[in-house]
Structures are given as C-alpha cells and as structure tokens.
PDB file of C-alpha atoms and ligand atoms in Angstrom:
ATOM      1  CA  UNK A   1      18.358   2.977  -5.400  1.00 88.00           C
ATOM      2  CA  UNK A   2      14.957   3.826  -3.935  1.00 93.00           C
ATOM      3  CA  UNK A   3      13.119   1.200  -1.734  1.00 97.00           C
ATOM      4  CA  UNK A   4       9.700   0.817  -0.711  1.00 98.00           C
ATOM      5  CA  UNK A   5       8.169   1.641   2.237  1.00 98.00           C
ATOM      6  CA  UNK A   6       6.891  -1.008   3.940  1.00 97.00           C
ATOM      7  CA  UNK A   7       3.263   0.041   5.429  1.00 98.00           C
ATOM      8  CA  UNK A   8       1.960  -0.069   8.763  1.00 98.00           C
ATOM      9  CA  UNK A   9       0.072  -3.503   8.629  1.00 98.00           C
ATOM     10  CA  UNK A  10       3.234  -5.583   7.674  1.00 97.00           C
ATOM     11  CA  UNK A  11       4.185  -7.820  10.201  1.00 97.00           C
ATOM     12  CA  UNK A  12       7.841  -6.733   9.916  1.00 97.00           C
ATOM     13  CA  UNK A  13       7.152  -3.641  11.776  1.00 98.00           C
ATOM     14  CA  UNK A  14       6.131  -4.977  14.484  1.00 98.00           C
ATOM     15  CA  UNK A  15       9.015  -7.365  15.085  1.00 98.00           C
ATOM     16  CA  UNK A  16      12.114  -6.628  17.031  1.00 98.00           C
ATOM     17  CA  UNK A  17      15.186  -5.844  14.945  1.00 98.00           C
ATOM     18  CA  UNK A  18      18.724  -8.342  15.321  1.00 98.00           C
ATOM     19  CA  UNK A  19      22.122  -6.209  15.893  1.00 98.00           C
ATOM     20  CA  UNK A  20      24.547  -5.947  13.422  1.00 98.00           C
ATOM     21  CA  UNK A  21      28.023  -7.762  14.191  1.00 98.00           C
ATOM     22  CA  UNK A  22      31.149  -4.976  13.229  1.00 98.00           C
ATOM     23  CA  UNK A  23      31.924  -6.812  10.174  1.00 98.00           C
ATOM     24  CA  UNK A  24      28.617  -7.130   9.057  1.00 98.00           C
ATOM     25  CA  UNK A  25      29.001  -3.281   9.776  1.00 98.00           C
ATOM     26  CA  UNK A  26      31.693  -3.047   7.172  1.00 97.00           C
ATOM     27  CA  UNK A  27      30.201  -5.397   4.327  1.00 98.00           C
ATOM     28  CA  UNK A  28      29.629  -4.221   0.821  1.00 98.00           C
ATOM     29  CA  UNK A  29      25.760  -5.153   1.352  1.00 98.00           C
ATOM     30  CA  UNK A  30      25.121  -2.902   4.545  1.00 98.00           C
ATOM     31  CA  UNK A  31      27.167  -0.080   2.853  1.00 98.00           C
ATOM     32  CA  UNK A  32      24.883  -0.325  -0.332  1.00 98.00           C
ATOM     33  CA  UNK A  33      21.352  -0.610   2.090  1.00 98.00           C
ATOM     34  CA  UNK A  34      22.352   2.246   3.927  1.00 98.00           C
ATOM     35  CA  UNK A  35      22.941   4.222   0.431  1.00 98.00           C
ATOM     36  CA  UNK A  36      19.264   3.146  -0.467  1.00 98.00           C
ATOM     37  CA  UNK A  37      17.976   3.965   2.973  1.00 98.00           C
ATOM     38  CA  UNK A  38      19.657   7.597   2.431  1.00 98.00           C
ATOM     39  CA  UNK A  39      18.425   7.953  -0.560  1.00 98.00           C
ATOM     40  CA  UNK A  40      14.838   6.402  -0.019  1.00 98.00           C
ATOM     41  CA  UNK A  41      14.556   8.847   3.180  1.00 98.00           C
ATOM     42  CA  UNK A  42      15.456  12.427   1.098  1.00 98.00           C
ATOM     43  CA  UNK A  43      13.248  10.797  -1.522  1.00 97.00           C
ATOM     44  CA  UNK A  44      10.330  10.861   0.312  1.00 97.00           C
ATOM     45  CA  UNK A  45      11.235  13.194   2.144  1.00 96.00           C
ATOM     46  CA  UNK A  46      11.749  12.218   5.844  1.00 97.00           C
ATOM     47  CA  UNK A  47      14.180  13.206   8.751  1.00 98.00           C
ATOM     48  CA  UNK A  48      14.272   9.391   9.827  1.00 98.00           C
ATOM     49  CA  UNK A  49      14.000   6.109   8.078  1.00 98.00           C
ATOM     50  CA  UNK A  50      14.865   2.870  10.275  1.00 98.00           C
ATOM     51  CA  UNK A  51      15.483  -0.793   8.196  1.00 98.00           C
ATOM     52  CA  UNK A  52      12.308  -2.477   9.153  1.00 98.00           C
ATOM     53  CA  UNK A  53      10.564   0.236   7.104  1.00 98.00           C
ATOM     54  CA  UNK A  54      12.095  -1.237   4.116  1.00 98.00           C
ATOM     55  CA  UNK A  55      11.822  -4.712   4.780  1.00 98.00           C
ATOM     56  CA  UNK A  56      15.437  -5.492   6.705  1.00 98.00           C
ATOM     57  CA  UNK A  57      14.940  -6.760  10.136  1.00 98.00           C
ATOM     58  CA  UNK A  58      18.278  -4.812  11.675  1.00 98.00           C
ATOM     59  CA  UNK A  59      19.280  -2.857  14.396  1.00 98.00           C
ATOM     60  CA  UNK A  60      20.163   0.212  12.011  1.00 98.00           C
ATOM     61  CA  UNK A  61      18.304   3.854  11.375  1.00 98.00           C
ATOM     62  CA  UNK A  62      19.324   6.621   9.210  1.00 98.00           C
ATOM     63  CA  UNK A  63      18.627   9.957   9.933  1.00 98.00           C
ATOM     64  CA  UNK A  64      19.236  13.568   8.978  1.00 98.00           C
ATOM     65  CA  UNK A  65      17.053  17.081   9.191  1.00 98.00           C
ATOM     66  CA  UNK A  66      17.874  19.168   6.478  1.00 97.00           C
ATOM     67  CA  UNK A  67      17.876  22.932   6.631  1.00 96.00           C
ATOM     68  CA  UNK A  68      15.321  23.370   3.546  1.00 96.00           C
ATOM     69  CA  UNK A  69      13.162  21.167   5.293  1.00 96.00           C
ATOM     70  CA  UNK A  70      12.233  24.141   7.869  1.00 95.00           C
ATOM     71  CA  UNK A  71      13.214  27.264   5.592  1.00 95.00           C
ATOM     72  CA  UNK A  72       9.447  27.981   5.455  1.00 92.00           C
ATOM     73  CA  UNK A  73       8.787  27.392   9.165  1.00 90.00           C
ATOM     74  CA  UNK A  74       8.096  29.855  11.674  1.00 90.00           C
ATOM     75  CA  UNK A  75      10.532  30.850  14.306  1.00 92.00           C
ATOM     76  CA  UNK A  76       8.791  30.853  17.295  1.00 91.00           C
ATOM     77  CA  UNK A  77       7.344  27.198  16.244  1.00 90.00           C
ATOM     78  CA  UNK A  78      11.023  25.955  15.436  1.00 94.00           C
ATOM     79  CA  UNK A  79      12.275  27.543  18.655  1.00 95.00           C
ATOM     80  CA  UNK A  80       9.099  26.056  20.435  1.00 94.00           C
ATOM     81  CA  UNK A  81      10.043  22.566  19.102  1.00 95.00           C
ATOM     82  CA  UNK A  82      13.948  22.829  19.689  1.00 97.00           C
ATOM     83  CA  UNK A  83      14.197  22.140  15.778  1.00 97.00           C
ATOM     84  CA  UNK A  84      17.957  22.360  14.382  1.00 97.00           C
ATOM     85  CA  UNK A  85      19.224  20.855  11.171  1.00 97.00           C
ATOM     86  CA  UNK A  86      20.540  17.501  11.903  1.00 98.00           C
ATOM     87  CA  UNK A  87      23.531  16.281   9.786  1.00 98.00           C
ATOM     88  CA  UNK A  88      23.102  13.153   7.928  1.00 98.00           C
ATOM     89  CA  UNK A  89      24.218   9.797   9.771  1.00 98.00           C
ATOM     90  CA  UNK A  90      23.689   6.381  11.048  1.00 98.00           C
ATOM     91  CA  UNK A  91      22.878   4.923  14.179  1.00 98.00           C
ATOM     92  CA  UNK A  92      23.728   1.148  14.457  1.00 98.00           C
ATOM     93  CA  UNK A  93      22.583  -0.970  17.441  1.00 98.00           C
ATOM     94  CA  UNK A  94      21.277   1.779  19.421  1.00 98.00           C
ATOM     95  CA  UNK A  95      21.031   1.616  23.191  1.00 98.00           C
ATOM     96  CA  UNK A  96      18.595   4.288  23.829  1.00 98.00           C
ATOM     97  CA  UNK A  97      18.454   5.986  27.536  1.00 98.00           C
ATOM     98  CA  UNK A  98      15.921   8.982  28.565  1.00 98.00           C
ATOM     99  CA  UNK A  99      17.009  12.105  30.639  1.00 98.00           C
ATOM    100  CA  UNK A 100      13.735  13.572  31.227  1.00 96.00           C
ATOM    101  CA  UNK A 101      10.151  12.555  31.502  1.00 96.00           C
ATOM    102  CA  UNK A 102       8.794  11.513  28.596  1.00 94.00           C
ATOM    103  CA  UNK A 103       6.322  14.793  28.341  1.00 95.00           C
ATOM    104  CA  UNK A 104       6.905  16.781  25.405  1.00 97.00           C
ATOM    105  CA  UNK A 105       3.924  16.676  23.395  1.00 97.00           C
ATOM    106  CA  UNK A 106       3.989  17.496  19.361  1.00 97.00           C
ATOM    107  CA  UNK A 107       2.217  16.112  16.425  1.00 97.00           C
ATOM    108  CA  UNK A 108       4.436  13.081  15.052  1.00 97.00           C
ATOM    109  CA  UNK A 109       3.990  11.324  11.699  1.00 98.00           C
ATOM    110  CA  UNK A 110       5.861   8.324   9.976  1.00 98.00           C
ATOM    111  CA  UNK A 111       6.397   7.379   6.842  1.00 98.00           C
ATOM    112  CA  UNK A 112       4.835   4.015   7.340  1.00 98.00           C
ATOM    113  CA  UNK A 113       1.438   5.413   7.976  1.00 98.00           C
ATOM    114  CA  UNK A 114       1.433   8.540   5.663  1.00 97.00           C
ATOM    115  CA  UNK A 115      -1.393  11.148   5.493  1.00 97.00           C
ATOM    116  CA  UNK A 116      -1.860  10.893   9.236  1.00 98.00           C
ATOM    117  CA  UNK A 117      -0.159  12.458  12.641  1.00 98.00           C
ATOM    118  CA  UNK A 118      -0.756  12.831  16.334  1.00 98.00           C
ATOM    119  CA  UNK A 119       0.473  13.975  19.607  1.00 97.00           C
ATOM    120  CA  UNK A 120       3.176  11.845  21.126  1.00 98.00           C
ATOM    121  CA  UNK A 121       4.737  12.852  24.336  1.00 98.00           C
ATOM    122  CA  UNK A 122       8.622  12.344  24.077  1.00 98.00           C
ATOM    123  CA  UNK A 123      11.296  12.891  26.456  1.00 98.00           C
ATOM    124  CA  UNK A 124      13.299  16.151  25.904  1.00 98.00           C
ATOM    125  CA  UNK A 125      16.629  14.650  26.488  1.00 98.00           C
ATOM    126  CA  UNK A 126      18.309  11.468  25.576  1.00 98.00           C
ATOM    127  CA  UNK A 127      21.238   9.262  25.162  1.00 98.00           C
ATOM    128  CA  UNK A 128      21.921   6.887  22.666  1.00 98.00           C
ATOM    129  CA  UNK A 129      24.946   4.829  22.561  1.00 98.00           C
ATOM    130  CA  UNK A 130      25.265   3.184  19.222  1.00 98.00           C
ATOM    131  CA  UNK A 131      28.048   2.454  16.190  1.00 98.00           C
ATOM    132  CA  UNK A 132      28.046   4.156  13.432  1.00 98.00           C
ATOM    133  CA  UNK A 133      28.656   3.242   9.409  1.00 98.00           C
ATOM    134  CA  UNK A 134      32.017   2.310  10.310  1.00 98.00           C
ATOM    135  CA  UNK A 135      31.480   0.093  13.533  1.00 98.00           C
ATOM    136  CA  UNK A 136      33.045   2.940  15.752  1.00 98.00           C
ATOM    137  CA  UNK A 137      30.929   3.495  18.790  1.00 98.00           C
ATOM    138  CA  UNK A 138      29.148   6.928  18.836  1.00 98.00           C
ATOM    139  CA  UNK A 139      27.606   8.552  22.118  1.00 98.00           C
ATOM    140  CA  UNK A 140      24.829  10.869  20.957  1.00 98.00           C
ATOM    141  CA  UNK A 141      23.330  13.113  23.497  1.00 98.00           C
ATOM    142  CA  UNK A 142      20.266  14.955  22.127  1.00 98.00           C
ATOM    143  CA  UNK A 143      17.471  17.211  23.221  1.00 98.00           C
ATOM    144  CA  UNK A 144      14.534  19.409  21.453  1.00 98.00           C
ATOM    145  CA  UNK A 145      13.025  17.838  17.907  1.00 98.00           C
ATOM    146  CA  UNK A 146      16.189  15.458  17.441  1.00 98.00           C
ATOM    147  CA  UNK A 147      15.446  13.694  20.657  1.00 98.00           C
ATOM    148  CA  UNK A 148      12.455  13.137  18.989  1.00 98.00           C
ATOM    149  CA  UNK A 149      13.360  11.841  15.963  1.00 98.00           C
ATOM    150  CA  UNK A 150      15.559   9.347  17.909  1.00 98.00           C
ATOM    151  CA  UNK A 151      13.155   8.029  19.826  1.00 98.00           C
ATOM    152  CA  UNK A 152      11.057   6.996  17.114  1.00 98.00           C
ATOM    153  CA  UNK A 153      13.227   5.443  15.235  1.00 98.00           C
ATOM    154  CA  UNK A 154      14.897   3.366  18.001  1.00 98.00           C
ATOM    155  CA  UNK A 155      11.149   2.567  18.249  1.00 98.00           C
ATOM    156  CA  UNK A 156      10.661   1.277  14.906  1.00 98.00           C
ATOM    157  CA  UNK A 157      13.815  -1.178  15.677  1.00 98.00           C
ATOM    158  CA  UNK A 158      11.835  -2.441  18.814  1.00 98.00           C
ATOM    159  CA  UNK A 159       8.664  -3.097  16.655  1.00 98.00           C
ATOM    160  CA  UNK A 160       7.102   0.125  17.670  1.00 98.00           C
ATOM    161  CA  UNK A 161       5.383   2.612  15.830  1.00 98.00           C
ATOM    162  CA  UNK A 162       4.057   6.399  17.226  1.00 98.00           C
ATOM    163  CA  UNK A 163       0.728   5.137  17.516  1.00 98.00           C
ATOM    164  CA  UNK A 164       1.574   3.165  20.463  1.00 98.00           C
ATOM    165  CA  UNK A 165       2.701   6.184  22.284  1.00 98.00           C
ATOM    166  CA  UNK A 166       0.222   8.838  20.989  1.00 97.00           C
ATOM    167  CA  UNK A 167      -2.832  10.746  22.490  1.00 96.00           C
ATOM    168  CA  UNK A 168      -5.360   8.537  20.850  1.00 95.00           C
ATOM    169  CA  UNK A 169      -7.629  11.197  20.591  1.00 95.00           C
ATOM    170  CA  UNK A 170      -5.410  13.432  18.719  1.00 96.00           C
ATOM    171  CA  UNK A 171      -4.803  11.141  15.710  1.00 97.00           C
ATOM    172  CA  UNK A 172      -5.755  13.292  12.709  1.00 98.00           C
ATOM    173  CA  UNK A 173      -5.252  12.942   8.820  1.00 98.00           C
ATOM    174  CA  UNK A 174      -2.554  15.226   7.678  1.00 97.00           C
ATOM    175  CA  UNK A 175      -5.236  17.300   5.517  1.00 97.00           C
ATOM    176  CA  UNK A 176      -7.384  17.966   8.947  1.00 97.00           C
ATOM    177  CA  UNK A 177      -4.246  18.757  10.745  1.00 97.00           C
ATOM    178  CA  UNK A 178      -3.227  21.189   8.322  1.00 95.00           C
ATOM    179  CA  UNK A 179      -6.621  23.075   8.033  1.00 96.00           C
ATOM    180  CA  UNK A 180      -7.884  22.785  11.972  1.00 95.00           C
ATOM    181  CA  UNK A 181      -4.674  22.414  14.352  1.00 95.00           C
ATOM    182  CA  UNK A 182      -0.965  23.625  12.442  1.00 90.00           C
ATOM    183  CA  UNK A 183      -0.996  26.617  14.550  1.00 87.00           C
ATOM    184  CA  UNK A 184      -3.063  26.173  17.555  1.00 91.00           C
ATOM    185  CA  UNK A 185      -1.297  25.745  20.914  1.00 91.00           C
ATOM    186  CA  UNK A 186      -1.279  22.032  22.204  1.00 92.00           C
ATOM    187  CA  UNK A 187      -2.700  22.598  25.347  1.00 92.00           C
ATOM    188  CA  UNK A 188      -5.790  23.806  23.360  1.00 93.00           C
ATOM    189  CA  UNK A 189      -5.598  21.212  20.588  1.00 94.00           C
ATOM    190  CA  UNK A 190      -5.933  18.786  23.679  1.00 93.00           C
ATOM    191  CA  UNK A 191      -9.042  20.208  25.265  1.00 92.00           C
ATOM    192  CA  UNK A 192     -10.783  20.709  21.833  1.00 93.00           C
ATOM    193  CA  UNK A 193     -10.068  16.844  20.879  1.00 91.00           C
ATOM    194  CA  UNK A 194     -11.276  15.648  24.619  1.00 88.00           C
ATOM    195  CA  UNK A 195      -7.726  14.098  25.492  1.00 89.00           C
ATOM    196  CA  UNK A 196      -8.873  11.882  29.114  1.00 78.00           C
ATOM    197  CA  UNK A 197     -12.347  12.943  28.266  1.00 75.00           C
ATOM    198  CA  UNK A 198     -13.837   9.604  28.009  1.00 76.00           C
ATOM    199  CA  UNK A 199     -15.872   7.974  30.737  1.00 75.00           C
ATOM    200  CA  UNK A 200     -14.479   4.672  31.789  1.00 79.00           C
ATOM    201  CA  UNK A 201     -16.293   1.786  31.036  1.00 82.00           C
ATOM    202  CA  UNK A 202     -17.172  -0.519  33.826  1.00 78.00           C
TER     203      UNK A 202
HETATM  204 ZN1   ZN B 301       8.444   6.087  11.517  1.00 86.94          ZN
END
C-alpha cells in the first residue's frame, strides 16, 4: 500500500518521534507500516523514508540505495560522494553518534519538501545503534553518502528536517539546481551563492 507524504508544514514533522517497545516491534501493524513505508519510499523514489513523513509519530526509518538509482551517475561524482548501493532495511529507535566533524557539504533533498535541495554539511562517519524489523539490536557503522542518509533520517525522528542544517544561501529548486550547479564544484557553488556573504545586522 502506498502512503502519503506528509509535507513540510505539518506539524508532525516537527515533533519528536516515541520508541517502539520489542513487541510493538513484532506486531502485525508495524510489520504491515513498514511494508507501506518500503513500498511508499521505491514508489517515489527515495533512498530514505522515516514514519513521521507518513503521519506515524515513531522512532522507525526505512532505508535502502538501489544500484539503478546511480547507473547513470558519473564516477568521479559517486566516488566524490562515497555513494554505494545500500541494501534495504530498518532502523528502529536509533541512537545516532558522529565520528567526524560534521563538514561534508552536498546538495540534500527530502521528500517532504520536493522540487527543492541545498548544501548540508554532514559528518563523514557515524554510528547508529538501533533494532531492527525483528527487535534484534543492530550496530551500523557508516561513512560516505550512507552516513548521510542516516543522519537525515534520524533527523526527521527528532523533528528535524535538512533545512535546519543547510547553507541557507544554497537552497535552490531542483530545476535551477539541475541547469546552474549539478556539476560545478562546491567550493565554487559556495562563492557564486555568497555563503557568509551577508553583512550582519546591528
Ligand atoms: Zn527527508
């Protein structure tokens, strides 16, 4: 079953998300939400899809980065971004720690506020201790694009969204993006957009 996508603007989102209890973990309804949330996310398509995004207040993300999502990519960029096809699973009550700095800077989108992205810096490396589908606990360490994707999804359970984290200056729709900055370097995209350019007010 496909769910909607709840859209930036809905108080949900910005709420914190309650854990899940193991046998809540193992009920027939979690199972069948985190079928829809599988399906919903290849549906739309995305490499991430957390439950306040369709309307379930809970501690619980899906996620998965399919190879045909990058076929058409560029190496270099791919290698640039530390992008790697990421096997479908689920992270439940996620306990998210960083291992680096948070100063990786890509462009970032969401499927609650489609037809836009920006730079957010992200740390590199992380660790997330979590259960999975089954109520097993699950160490993930990650690095490169699925450190990414972690990070904003344990986001979305916190109430946070990428545009708390972004270069303001950076937001763009996705139709500018793809005509003006899919291929420039960052460090240029920065300096053309006037990232820290603005006088402060006083
Ligand atoms: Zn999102």
């Amino acid at each position: 079953m496909r769910l909607k996508i709840v859209q930036t603007g809905e108080a949900g989102l910005r709420e914190a998300s309650r854990p899940l209890s193991p046998d809540e973990i193992r009920s027939a309804e979690i199972r069948q939400l985190i079928e829809a949330m599988k399906e919903t996310m290849r549906d739309a398509p995305g490499v991430g899809l957390a439950a306040p995004q369709v309307g379930h207040l809970l501690q619980l993300a899906v996620i998965e980065d399919r190879p045909e999502y990058t076929k058409d990519a560029p190496r270099e960029q791919l290698a640039e971004r530390e992008r790697e096809p990421v096997p479908f699973h689920v992270i439940i009550n996620p306990q998210l720690s960083l291992l680096a700095d948070p100063k990786i800077e890509f462009f970032e989108g969401c499927l609650s506020l489609p037809g836009f992205m920006a730079i957010v810096p992200r740390a590199r490396k992380i660790r997330v201790k979590c259960l999975d589908e089954n109520a097993k606990p699950r160490m993930i360490e990650a690095s490169g694009w699925y450190a990414r994707i972690l990070q904003h999804e344990v986001d979305h359970l916190h109430g946070g969204l990428y545009i708390d984290r972004m270069l303001t200056q950076t937001f763009t729709t996705l139709e500018n993006y793809n005509r003006h900055w899919k291929d420039k370097p960052i460090s240029q995209i920065k300096t053309t957009m006037g990232v820290g350019g603005l006088p402060k007010l006083s």
